[in-house]
mmCIF file of C-alpha atoms in Angstrom:
data_model
loop_
_atom_site.group_PDB
_atom_site.id
_atom_site.type_symbol
_atom_site.label_atom_id
_atom_site.label_comp_id
_atom_site.label_asym_id
_atom_site.label_seq_id
_atom_site.Cartn_x
_atom_site.Cartn_y
_atom_site.Cartn_z
ATOM 1 C CA MET A 1 -3.399 -28.886 -1.184
ATOM 2 C CA THR A 2 -2.420 -26.671 1.740
ATOM 3 C CA VAL A 3 0.880 -26.106 3.481
ATOM 4 C CA PHE A 4 -0.496 -25.987 7.017
ATOM 5 C CA ALA A 5 -3.801 -26.264 8.803
ATOM 6 C CA VAL A 6 -6.333 -23.541 8.088
ATOM 7 C CA ASN A 7 -5.756 -22.171 11.590
ATOM 8 C CA GLY A 8 -1.977 -21.917 11.119
ATOM 9 C CA ARG A 9 -0.310 -19.410 13.420
ATOM 10 C CA ILE A 10 0.920 -16.207 11.778
ATOM 11 C CA LEU A 11 3.453 -13.676 13.028
ATOM 12 C CA ILE A 12 3.237 -10.280 11.326
ATOM 13 C CA VAL A 13 6.135 -7.845 11.615
ATOM 14 C CA GLY A 14 5.115 -4.291 10.736
ATOM 15 C CA ALA A 15 1.365 -4.693 11.223
ATOM 16 C CA THR A 16 0.795 -1.013 12.013
ATOM 17 C CA GLY A 17 2.020 0.170 8.614
ATOM 18 C CA PHE A 18 -0.282 0.855 5.680
ATOM 19 C CA ILE A 19 -0.067 -2.596 4.048
ATOM 20 C CA GLY A 20 0.524 -4.331 7.380
ATOM 21 C CA ARG A 21 -2.875 -3.336 8.712
ATOM 22 C CA TYR A 22 -4.630 -4.905 5.740
ATOM 23 C CA VAL A 23 -2.594 -8.091 6.111
ATOM 24 C CA ALA A 24 -3.327 -8.295 9.839
ATOM 25 C CA GLU A 25 -7.045 -7.674 9.323
ATOM 26 C CA ALA A 26 -7.157 -10.386 6.673
ATOM 27 C CA SER A 27 -5.285 -12.848 8.882
ATOM 28 C CA LEU A 28 -7.836 -12.353 11.635
ATOM 29 C CA SER A 29 -10.786 -12.572 9.264
ATOM 30 C CA PHE A 30 -9.444 -15.863 7.893
ATOM 31 C CA GLY A 31 -9.375 -17.243 11.431
ATOM 32 C CA HIS A 32 -5.622 -17.482 11.918
ATOM 33 C CA PRO A 33 -4.158 -17.056 15.394
ATOM 34 C CA THR A 34 -2.427 -13.760 14.662
ATOM 35 C CA TYR A 35 0.625 -12.430 16.495
ATOM 36 C CA LEU A 36 1.959 -8.914 16.008
ATOM 37 C CA LEU A 37 5.581 -8.007 16.681
ATOM 38 C CA ILE A 38 5.432 -4.369 17.707
ATOM 39 C CA ARG A 39 7.581 -1.639 19.111
ATOM 40 C CA CYS A 40 5.828 1.163 20.945
ATOM 41 C CA ILE A 41 8.487 3.831 21.312
ATOM 42 C CA SER A 42 7.697 7.264 19.845
ATOM 43 C CA THR A 43 4.905 5.679 17.849
ATOM 44 C CA ALA A 44 2.170 7.753 16.219
ATOM 45 C CA ALA A 45 -1.199 7.775 17.951
ATOM 46 C CA SER A 46 -2.738 6.238 14.837
ATOM 47 C CA LYS A 47 -0.445 3.210 15.214
ATOM 48 C CA CYS A 48 -1.340 2.794 18.869
ATOM 49 C CA LYS A 49 -4.990 2.900 17.863
ATOM 50 C CA ALA A 50 -4.366 0.320 15.132
ATOM 51 C CA ILE A 51 -2.729 -2.061 17.617
ATOM 52 C CA THR A 52 -5.629 -1.695 20.046
ATOM 53 C CA SER A 53 -8.150 -2.292 17.272
ATOM 54 C CA LEU A 54 -6.379 -5.462 16.140
ATOM 55 C CA GLN A 55 -6.095 -6.711 19.721
ATOM 56 C CA GLU A 56 -9.827 -6.226 20.209
ATOM 57 C CA LYS A 57 -10.353 -8.489 17.190
ATOM 58 C CA GLY A 58 -8.145 -11.194 18.674
ATOM 59 C CA ALA A 59 -4.589 -10.339 17.678
ATOM 60 C CA ILE A 60 -1.848 -10.971 20.225
ATOM 61 C CA ALA A 61 0.697 -8.155 20.454
ATOM 62 C CA ILE A 62 4.274 -9.042 21.359
ATOM 63 C CA SER A 63 6.582 -6.163 22.193
ATOM 64 C CA GLY A 64 10.188 -6.576 21.109
ATOM 65 C CA SER A 65 12.906 -5.890 18.575
ATOM 66 C CA ILE A 66 13.338 -7.386 15.130
ATOM 67 C CA ASN A 67 17.092 -7.097 15.732
ATOM 68 C CA ASP A 68 17.138 -9.470 18.731
ATOM 69 C CA LYS A 69 17.749 -12.976 17.327
ATOM 70 C CA GLU A 70 17.372 -14.829 20.630
ATOM 71 C CA PHE A 71 14.112 -13.025 21.367
ATOM 72 C CA LEU A 72 12.775 -13.820 17.891
ATOM 73 C CA GLU A 73 13.686 -17.490 18.239
ATOM 74 C CA ASN A 74 11.771 -17.660 21.521
ATOM 75 C CA VAL A 75 8.730 -15.978 19.960
ATOM 76 C CA LEU A 76 8.717 -18.421 17.048
ATOM 77 C CA ARG A 77 9.166 -21.500 19.251
ATOM 78 C CA GLU A 78 6.892 -20.611 22.153
ATOM 79 C CA ASN A 79 4.013 -19.545 19.896
ATOM 80 C CA LYS A 80 4.548 -22.349 17.359
ATOM 81 C CA ILE A 81 4.512 -19.881 14.476
ATOM 82 C CA ASP A 82 3.790 -21.424 11.069
ATOM 83 C CA VAL A 83 4.090 -18.358 8.847
ATOM 84 C CA VAL A 84 6.052 -15.134 9.229
ATOM 85 C CA ILE A 85 4.946 -12.108 7.198
ATOM 86 C CA SER A 86 7.190 -9.054 7.189
ATOM 87 C CA VAL A 87 5.690 -5.733 6.165
ATOM 88 C CA VAL A 88 8.405 -3.483 7.557
ATOM 89 C CA GLY A 89 9.083 -0.084 6.046
ATOM 90 C CA GLY A 90 11.837 0.915 3.681
ATOM 91 C CA ASP A 91 14.133 2.010 6.481
ATOM 92 C CA SER A 92 14.026 -1.455 8.082
ATOM 93 C CA ILE A 93 14.604 -3.761 5.110
ATOM 94 C CA LEU A 94 18.004 -5.040 6.221
ATOM 95 C CA ASN A 95 16.698 -5.619 9.753
ATOM 96 C CA GLN A 96 14.985 -8.671 8.257
ATOM 97 C CA ILE A 97 18.370 -10.408 8.130
ATOM 98 C CA THR A 98 18.149 -11.111 11.862
ATOM 99 C CA LEU A 99 14.612 -12.386 11.335
ATOM 100 C CA ILE A 100 15.840 -14.743 8.606
ATOM 101 C CA ASP A 101 18.574 -16.042 10.924
ATOM 102 C CA ALA A 102 16.006 -16.698 13.658
ATOM 103 C CA ILE A 103 13.629 -18.492 11.275
ATOM 104 C CA LYS A 104 16.470 -20.670 10.008
ATOM 105 C CA ALA A 105 17.632 -21.479 13.539
ATOM 106 C CA VAL A 106 14.157 -22.544 14.701
ATOM 107 C CA GLY A 107 13.517 -24.621 11.578
ATOM 108 C CA THR A 108 9.740 -24.953 12.054
ATOM 109 C CA VAL A 109 8.416 -21.979 10.056
ATOM 110 C CA LYS A 110 6.636 -23.254 6.966
ATOM 111 C CA ARG A 111 6.583 -20.021 4.971
ATOM 112 C CA PHE A 112 8.228 -16.597 5.060
ATOM 113 C CA LEU A 113 6.944 -13.572 3.184
ATOM 114 C CA PRO A 114 9.560 -10.795 3.262
ATOM 115 C CA SER A 115 8.661 -7.130 2.959
ATOM 116 C CA GLU A 116 8.006 -6.799 -0.765
ATOM 117 C CA PHE A 117 4.389 -5.851 -1.554
ATOM 118 C CA GLY A 118 5.221 -3.705 -4.566
ATOM 119 C CA HIS A 119 7.129 -4.306 -7.795
ATOM 120 C CA ASP A 120 9.198 -7.319 -8.733
ATOM 121 C CA ILE A 121 12.468 -5.936 -7.414
ATOM 122 C CA ASP A 122 14.556 -8.321 -9.514
ATOM 123 C CA ARG A 123 13.056 -6.822 -12.687
ATOM 124 C CA ALA A 124 12.394 -3.192 -11.771
ATOM 125 C CA ASN A 125 15.394 -0.889 -12.015
ATOM 126 C CA PRO A 126 14.630 2.558 -10.565
ATOM 127 C CA VAL A 127 17.131 5.368 -10.371
ATOM 128 C CA GLU A 128 18.552 6.374 -7.004
ATOM 129 C CA PRO A 129 17.547 6.717 -4.249
ATOM 130 C CA GLY A 130 14.925 4.037 -4.957
ATOM 131 C CA LEU A 131 17.595 1.705 -6.316
ATOM 132 C CA THR A 132 19.287 1.488 -2.912
ATOM 133 C CA MET A 133 16.077 0.207 -1.331
ATOM 134 C CA TYR A 134 15.649 -2.352 -4.105
ATOM 135 C CA ASN A 135 19.241 -3.533 -3.719
ATOM 136 C CA GLU A 136 18.559 -4.082 -0.023
ATOM 137 C CA LYS A 137 15.424 -6.080 -0.870
ATOM 138 C CA ARG A 138 17.431 -8.111 -3.404
ATOM 139 C CA LYS A 139 19.970 -8.905 -0.712
ATOM 140 C CA VAL A 140 17.159 -10.167 1.531
ATOM 141 C CA ARG A 141 15.795 -12.322 -1.288
ATOM 142 C CA ARG A 142 19.149 -13.955 -1.925
ATOM 143 C CA LEU A 143 19.651 -14.703 1.784
ATOM 144 C CA ILE A 144 16.216 -16.321 1.989
ATOM 145 C CA GLU A 145 16.910 -18.474 -1.049
ATOM 146 C CA GLU A 146 20.330 -19.506 0.259
ATOM 147 C CA SER A 147 18.862 -20.394 3.668
ATOM 148 C CA GLY A 148 16.384 -22.886 2.246
ATOM 149 C CA ILE A 149 13.439 -21.233 4.044
ATOM 150 C CA PRO A 150 10.184 -21.727 2.072
ATOM 151 C CA TYR A 151 9.089 -18.324 0.793
ATOM 152 C CA SER A 152 6.626 -16.393 -1.345
ATOM 153 C CA TYR A 153 7.274 -12.965 -2.841
ATOM 154 C CA ILE A 154 4.194 -10.745 -3.120
ATOM 155 C CA CYS A 155 4.355 -8.315 -6.054
ATOM 156 C CA CYS A 156 1.083 -6.436 -5.715
ATOM 157 C CA ASN A 157 2.175 -3.438 -7.827
ATOM 158 C CA SER A 158 0.474 -0.058 -7.169
ATOM 159 C CA ILE A 159 -2.116 0.904 -4.555
ATOM 160 C CA ALA A 160 -5.574 1.692 -5.958
ATOM 161 C CA ALA A 161 -5.461 5.478 -5.662
ATOM 162 C CA TRP A 162 -4.190 8.497 -7.579
ATOM 163 C CA PRO A 163 -0.416 7.962 -7.967
ATOM 164 C CA TYR A 164 0.988 11.183 -6.528
ATOM 165 C CA TYR A 165 4.684 11.412 -7.333
ATOM 166 C CA ASP A 166 5.592 13.079 -4.023
ATOM 167 C CA ASN A 167 3.446 11.211 -1.483
ATOM 168 C CA THR A 168 4.400 7.914 0.138
ATOM 169 C CA HIS A 169 0.798 6.907 0.847
ATOM 170 C CA PRO A 170 -1.407 8.330 -1.923
ATOM 171 C CA SER A 171 -4.342 6.183 -0.832
ATOM 172 C CA ASP A 172 -4.636 8.413 2.240
ATOM 173 C CA VAL A 173 -5.313 11.410 -0.018
ATOM 174 C CA LEU A 174 -8.177 12.172 -2.374
ATOM 175 C CA PRO A 175 -7.427 12.139 -6.088
ATOM 176 C CA PRO A 176 -6.833 15.666 -7.438
ATOM 177 C CA MET A 177 -9.638 18.226 -7.159
ATOM 178 C CA ASP A 178 -7.817 21.083 -8.897
ATOM 179 C CA GLN A 179 -5.527 19.669 -11.594
ATOM 180 C CA PHE A 180 -3.939 16.422 -12.726
ATOM 181 C CA HIS A 181 -0.222 15.773 -12.891
ATOM 182 C CA ILE A 182 0.369 13.619 -15.956
ATOM 183 C CA TYR A 183 3.644 11.698 -16.157
ATOM 184 C CA GLY A 184 5.221 11.921 -19.576
ATOM 185 C CA ASP A 185 2.499 11.529 -22.185
ATOM 186 C CA GLY A 186 0.318 9.695 -19.667
ATOM 187 C CA SER A 187 0.018 6.538 -21.751
ATOM 188 C CA VAL A 188 2.139 4.031 -19.789
ATOM 189 C CA LYS A 189 -0.054 1.602 -17.863
ATOM 190 C CA ALA A 190 0.231 0.141 -14.382
ATOM 191 C CA TYR A 191 -1.733 -2.255 -12.184
ATOM 192 C CA PHE A 192 -3.724 -0.854 -9.253
ATOM 193 C CA VAL A 193 -4.802 -3.017 -6.312
ATOM 194 C CA ALA A 194 -6.927 -2.138 -3.272
ATOM 195 C CA GLY A 195 -5.333 -2.613 0.137
ATOM 196 C CA ILE A 196 -8.090 -4.962 1.272
ATOM 197 C CA ASP A 197 -7.380 -7.207 -1.721
ATOM 198 C CA ILE A 198 -3.680 -7.304 -0.902
ATOM 199 C CA GLY A 199 -4.615 -8.715 2.501
ATOM 200 C CA THR A 200 -7.121 -11.211 1.128
ATOM 201 C CA PHE A 201 -4.900 -12.628 -1.600
ATOM 202 C CA THR A 202 -1.931 -12.800 0.756
ATOM 203 C CA MET A 203 -3.932 -15.107 3.024
ATOM 204 C CA LYS A 204 -4.796 -17.351 0.089
ATOM 205 C CA ILE A 205 -1.171 -17.461 -1.028
ATOM 206 C CA ILE A 206 0.311 -18.541 2.311
ATOM 207 C CA ASP A 207 -2.046 -21.526 2.449
ATOM 208 C CA ASP A 208 -1.351 -22.729 -1.105
ATOM 209 C CA ALA A 209 1.369 -25.255 -1.969
ATOM 210 C CA ARG A 210 1.507 -23.914 -5.531
ATOM 211 C CA THR A 211 2.991 -20.642 -4.307
ATOM 212 C CA ILE A 212 5.962 -22.044 -2.360
ATOM 213 C CA ASN A 213 9.205 -20.447 -3.585
ATOM 214 C CA LYS A 214 7.306 -18.427 -6.190
ATOM 215 C CA CYS A 215 6.850 -14.787 -7.062
ATOM 216 C CA ILE A 216 3.125 -13.951 -7.143
ATOM 217 C CA HIS A 217 2.081 -10.974 -9.225
ATOM 218 C CA PHE A 218 -1.213 -9.089 -8.804
ATOM 219 C CA ARG A 219 -2.351 -8.152 -12.310
ATOM 220 C CA PRO A 220 -6.124 -7.593 -12.364
ATOM 221 C CA SER A 221 -6.871 -6.837 -16.021
ATOM 222 C CA ALA A 222 -9.662 -4.382 -15.181
ATOM 223 C CA ASN A 223 -7.201 -2.321 -13.148
ATOM 224 C CA CYS A 224 -4.465 -2.004 -15.768
ATOM 225 C CA LEU A 225 -4.754 1.718 -16.483
ATOM 226 C CA SER A 226 -2.692 4.669 -17.595
ATOM 227 C CA VAL A 227 -2.660 8.006 -15.804
ATOM 228 C CA ASN A 228 -4.726 9.429 -18.666
ATOM 229 C CA GLU A 229 -7.354 6.743 -18.104
ATOM 230 C CA LEU A 230 -7.321 7.320 -14.337
ATOM 231 C CA ALA A 231 -7.875 11.037 -14.919
ATOM 232 C CA LYS A 232 -10.864 10.445 -17.188
ATOM 233 C CA LEU A 233 -12.390 8.025 -14.686
ATOM 234 C CA TRP A 234 -12.016 10.487 -11.800
ATOM 235 C CA GLU A 235 -13.508 13.299 -13.889
ATOM 236 C CA LYS A 236 -16.505 11.094 -14.540
ATOM 237 C CA LYS A 237 -16.906 10.461 -10.813
ATOM 238 C CA ILE A 238 -16.769 14.128 -9.801
ATOM 239 C CA GLU A 239 -18.579 15.422 -12.907
ATOM 240 C CA ARG A 240 -15.894 17.968 -13.625
ATOM 241 C CA VAL A 241 -13.100 18.366 -16.194
ATOM 242 C CA LEU A 242 -9.745 19.255 -14.630
ATOM 243 C CA PRO A 243 -6.723 20.803 -16.318
ATOM 244 C CA ARG A 244 -3.640 18.682 -16.975
ATOM 245 C CA VAL A 245 -0.072 19.586 -16.031
ATOM 246 C CA THR A 246 2.699 17.507 -17.563
ATOM 247 C CA ILE A 247 5.386 16.172 -15.247
ATOM 248 C CA THR A 248 8.211 15.282 -17.595
ATOM 249 C CA GLU A 249 10.744 12.520 -17.219
ATOM 250 C CA GLU A 250 13.305 15.237 -16.496
ATOM 251 C CA ASP A 251 11.112 16.627 -13.702
ATOM 252 C CA LEU A 252 10.945 13.245 -11.984
ATOM 253 C CA LEU A 253 14.644 12.569 -12.397
ATOM 254 C CA SER A 254 15.452 16.015 -11.032
ATOM 255 C CA LEU A 255 13.356 15.433 -7.899
ATOM 256 C CA ALA A 256 14.900 11.997 -7.445
ATOM 257 C CA LYS A 257 18.384 13.501 -7.732
ATOM 258 C CA GLU A 258 17.646 15.961 -4.918
ATOM 259 C CA ASN A 259 17.737 12.944 -2.561
ATOM 260 C CA ILE A 260 15.030 14.247 -0.253
ATOM 261 C CA ILE A 261 13.666 11.280 1.684
ATOM 262 C CA PRO A 262 11.036 9.975 1.143
ATOM 263 C CA GLU A 263 9.927 12.286 -1.684
ATOM 264 C CA SER A 264 12.879 11.453 -3.946
ATOM 265 C CA ILE A 265 12.333 7.718 -3.470
ATOM 266 C CA VAL A 266 8.692 8.081 -4.520
ATOM 267 C CA ALA A 267 9.743 10.158 -7.548
ATOM 268 C CA SER A 268 12.224 7.473 -8.604
ATOM 269 C CA PHE A 269 9.531 4.798 -8.364
ATOM 270 C CA THR A 270 7.040 6.988 -10.251
ATOM 271 C CA HIS A 271 9.600 7.334 -13.030
ATOM 272 C CA ASP A 272 10.134 3.578 -13.106
ATOM 273 C CA ILE A 273 6.389 2.887 -13.275
ATOM 274 C CA PHE A 274 4.979 5.586 -15.547
ATOM 275 C CA ILE A 275 7.961 6.351 -17.775
ATOM 276 C CA LYS A 276 9.803 3.019 -18.007
ATOM 277 C CA GLY A 277 6.766 0.741 -17.533
ATOM 278 C CA CYS A 278 8.348 -1.553 -14.931
ATOM 279 C CA GLN A 279 5.037 -3.255 -14.079
ATOM 280 C CA ILE A 280 4.088 -4.249 -17.613
ATOM 281 C CA ASN A 281 7.331 -4.803 -19.518
ATOM 282 C CA PHE A 282 7.684 -8.525 -18.799
ATOM 283 C CA PRO A 283 5.455 -11.615 -19.118
ATOM 284 C CA ILE A 284 4.369 -13.988 -16.347
ATOM 285 C CA ASP A 285 5.873 -17.382 -17.198
ATOM 286 C CA GLY A 286 3.604 -19.490 -14.976
ATOM 287 C CA VAL A 287 6.595 -21.382 -13.603
ATOM 288 C CA LYS A 288 8.666 -19.191 -11.305
ATOM 289 C CA ASP A 289 6.186 -16.345 -11.617
ATOM 290 C CA LEU A 290 2.464 -16.786 -11.011
ATOM 291 C CA GLU A 291 -0.484 -14.413 -11.365
ATOM 292 C CA ALA A 292 -3.032 -14.095 -8.563
ATOM 293 C CA SER A 293 -6.119 -13.848 -10.798
ATOM 294 C CA SER A 294 -5.202 -17.122 -12.476
ATOM 295 C CA LEU A 295 -4.565 -18.856 -9.163
ATOM 296 C CA TYR A 296 -7.844 -17.691 -7.612
ATOM 297 C CA PRO A 297 -10.303 -16.951 -10.452
ATOM 298 C CA ASN A 298 -13.304 -16.947 -8.096
ATOM 299 C CA ILE A 299 -11.993 -14.078 -5.969
ATOM 300 C CA HIS A 300 -12.960 -10.621 -7.167
ATOM 301 C CA PHE A 301 -10.416 -7.807 -7.262
ATOM 302 C CA ARG A 302 -12.010 -4.505 -6.304
ATOM 303 C CA THR A 303 -11.970 -2.276 -9.388
ATOM 304 C CA ILE A 304 -10.349 1.137 -9.448
ATOM 305 C CA SER A 305 -13.809 2.514 -10.216
ATOM 306 C CA GLU A 306 -15.110 1.071 -6.949
ATOM 307 C CA CYS A 307 -12.134 2.529 -5.095
ATOM 308 C CA PHE A 308 -12.781 5.955 -6.621
ATOM 309 C CA ASP A 309 -16.396 5.692 -5.430
ATOM 310 C CA GLU A 310 -15.023 5.463 -1.885
ATOM 311 C CA PHE A 311 -13.054 8.649 -2.441
ATOM 312 C CA VAL A 312 -16.205 10.398 -3.637
ATOM 313 C CA ALA A 313 -17.854 9.309 -0.397
ATOM 314 C CA LYS A 314 -15.071 11.111 1.488
ATOM 315 C CA ILE A 315 -15.997 14.314 -0.296
ATOM 316 C CA VAL A 316 -19.443 13.914 1.265
ATOM 317 C CA VAL A 317 -18.111 13.459 4.795
ATOM 318 C CA LEU A 318 -15.408 16.104 4.950
ATOM 319 C CA PRO A 319 -17.330 19.182 3.772
ATOM 320 C CA SER A 320 -20.331 18.141 5.867
ATOM 321 C CA LYS A 321 -18.160 17.991 8.989
ATOM 322 C CA CYS A 322 -16.640 21.367 8.190
ATOM 323 C CA LEU A 323 -20.076 22.919 7.900
ATOM 324 C CA GLU A 324 -21.200 21.175 11.082
ATOM 325 C CA ASP A 325 -18.180 22.432 13.031
ATOM 326 C CA ASN A 326 -18.464 25.913 11.478
ATOM 327 C CA VAL A 327 -14.720 26.126 10.811
ATOM 328 C CA PRO A 328 -12.720 26.782 7.632
ATOM 329 C CA ALA A 329 -11.727 23.530 6.012
ATOM 330 C CA ALA A 330 -11.278 22.910 2.333
ATOM 331 C CA LYS A 331 -12.226 24.751 -0.793
ATOM 332 C CA ILE A 332 -13.555 22.055 -3.072
ATOM 333 C CA VAL A 333 -12.312 23.746 -6.232
ATOM 334 C CA ASP A 334 -9.629 26.285 -6.938
ATOM 335 C CA GLN A 335 -11.511 27.874 -9.819
ATOM 336 C CA PRO A 336 -15.262 28.560 -10.062
ATOM 337 C CA ASN A 337 -17.202 25.827 -11.790
ATOM 338 C CA GLU A 338 -20.942 26.028 -11.455
ATOM 339 C CA ARG A 339 -21.580 22.447 -12.507
ATOM 340 C CA PHE A 340 -19.182 21.083 -9.891
ATOM 341 C CA ASP A 341 -20.566 23.431 -7.217
ATOM 342 C CA GLU A 342 -23.982 21.940 -7.917
ATOM 343 C CA PHE A 343 -22.547 18.446 -7.574
ATOM 344 C CA VAL A 344 -20.968 19.223 -4.201
ATOM 345 C CA ALA A 345 -24.096 21.029 -3.022
ATOM 346 C CA LYS A 346 -26.103 17.952 -3.873
ATOM 347 C CA ILE A 347 -23.886 15.484 -2.017
ATOM 348 C CA VAL A 348 -23.539 17.589 1.133
ATOM 349 C CA ASP A 349 -27.181 18.667 0.987
ATOM 350 C CA GLN A 350 -26.304 22.338 1.351
ATOM 351 C CA PRO A 351 -27.155 25.415 -0.772
ATOM 352 C CA ILE A 352 -24.664 26.311 -3.488
ATOM 353 C CA ASP A 353 -23.749 29.623 -1.851
ATOM 354 C CA THR A 354 -22.971 27.801 1.410
ATOM 355 C CA VAL A 355 -20.735 25.271 -0.356
ATOM 356 C CA ALA A 356 -18.933 28.096 -2.140
ATOM 357 C CA LYS A 357 -17.851 29.533 1.232
ATOM 358 C CA ILE A 358 -16.097 26.409 2.487
ATOM 359 C CA ALA A 359 -12.569 27.528 3.424
ATOM 360 C CA GLU A 360 -9.561 28.652 1.548
ATOM 361 C CA LYS A 361 -7.206 25.751 0.902
ATOM 362 C CA PRO A 362 -7.281 22.824 -1.543
ATOM 363 C CA MET A 363 -8.887 19.773 -0.023
ATOM 364 C CA SER A 364 -5.755 17.719 -0.653
ATOM 365 C CA ASP A 365 -3.814 20.038 1.665
ATOM 366 C CA ILE A 366 -6.269 19.458 4.480
ATOM 367 C CA ILE A 367 -6.516 15.713 4.050
ATOM 368 C CA SER A 368 -2.748 15.221 3.904
ATOM 369 C CA ARG A 369 -2.170 16.842 7.298
ATOM 370 C CA ARG A 370 -1.122 14.437 10.020
ATOM 371 C CA THR A 371 -1.182 14.764 13.811
ATOM 372 C CA THR A 372 1.057 12.387 15.751
ATOM 373 C CA THR A 373 1.625 11.707 19.419
ATOM 374 C CA THR A 374 3.649 9.129 21.279
ATOM 375 C CA CYS A 375 2.485 5.968 22.996
ATOM 376 C CA ALA A 376 2.325 6.133 26.749
#
């Protein structure tokens, strides 16, 4: 049983963000008329490029403000929007209140997905400053429930990548090439989900009557891993053993207390996940809370092993480009390791002595650099 026709019209708010791009791509691939609410003021070049790419695939971009209720009502009415998906960032959570008011006023939206796409914020309890963000998300939840708007909460847990405690988008960065940071004793498990799967399952959820007014959790059993298990898997992929450095609970709490945004927020979430076990310390009751694998047993979650294979492929591309451009780029290892040098030499098809000369900084430093410009 479906809630609306398979070509139901979807409005996505925040489509240029990390999760938003996957949701927008999935909406288009599922054949939905897809509308993007965008703002193009002082936007990074990468976001402009993302908008253009989505438009070329059929998305319709609408420029405007999420804080303009009358404008939002007109967008919803004129485009006959069936589903609204918000994927706004942490600094815009409370801006969704105006969006909720507009949806309620129009009265024709069949489903609203607020900006969640992480932990179950009614169960997780991070320290500050992460707690403030969760309190704002809780406020949005309560307003949705009071309004009577049909909703679904997406709790997709962690992104399938190395969980850096000081990086807001770890999936943009290779797993460690020099040493692992292990949180506590490294034994607490979490669920890891690929971005493309977040988009795919979201599209299934919005078209499923079973998920109305439910919290849907992404818990692929194959991707329930501890940091220790992630480290061993990555070592297997790169054929090298890396040293471990323990990041204690006190270390994470200290960074969180510094209140440096966004690093302290990420540290507070890392503490909640890998010290307190916020993703695994409660059962799914099958009534108010549903699990995506059970709802859609025929859809395959990409494994963390498959995601790590993609990172290994990046190691092939980046050193090769550095050699091609004849510029310093990234030292693959910080300490000599003949076995790993042979591995890199093999994948970039270059002599070992050539690989050994590739620049002077850790690869993670190079990959994490960002260049931004503004939209014209």
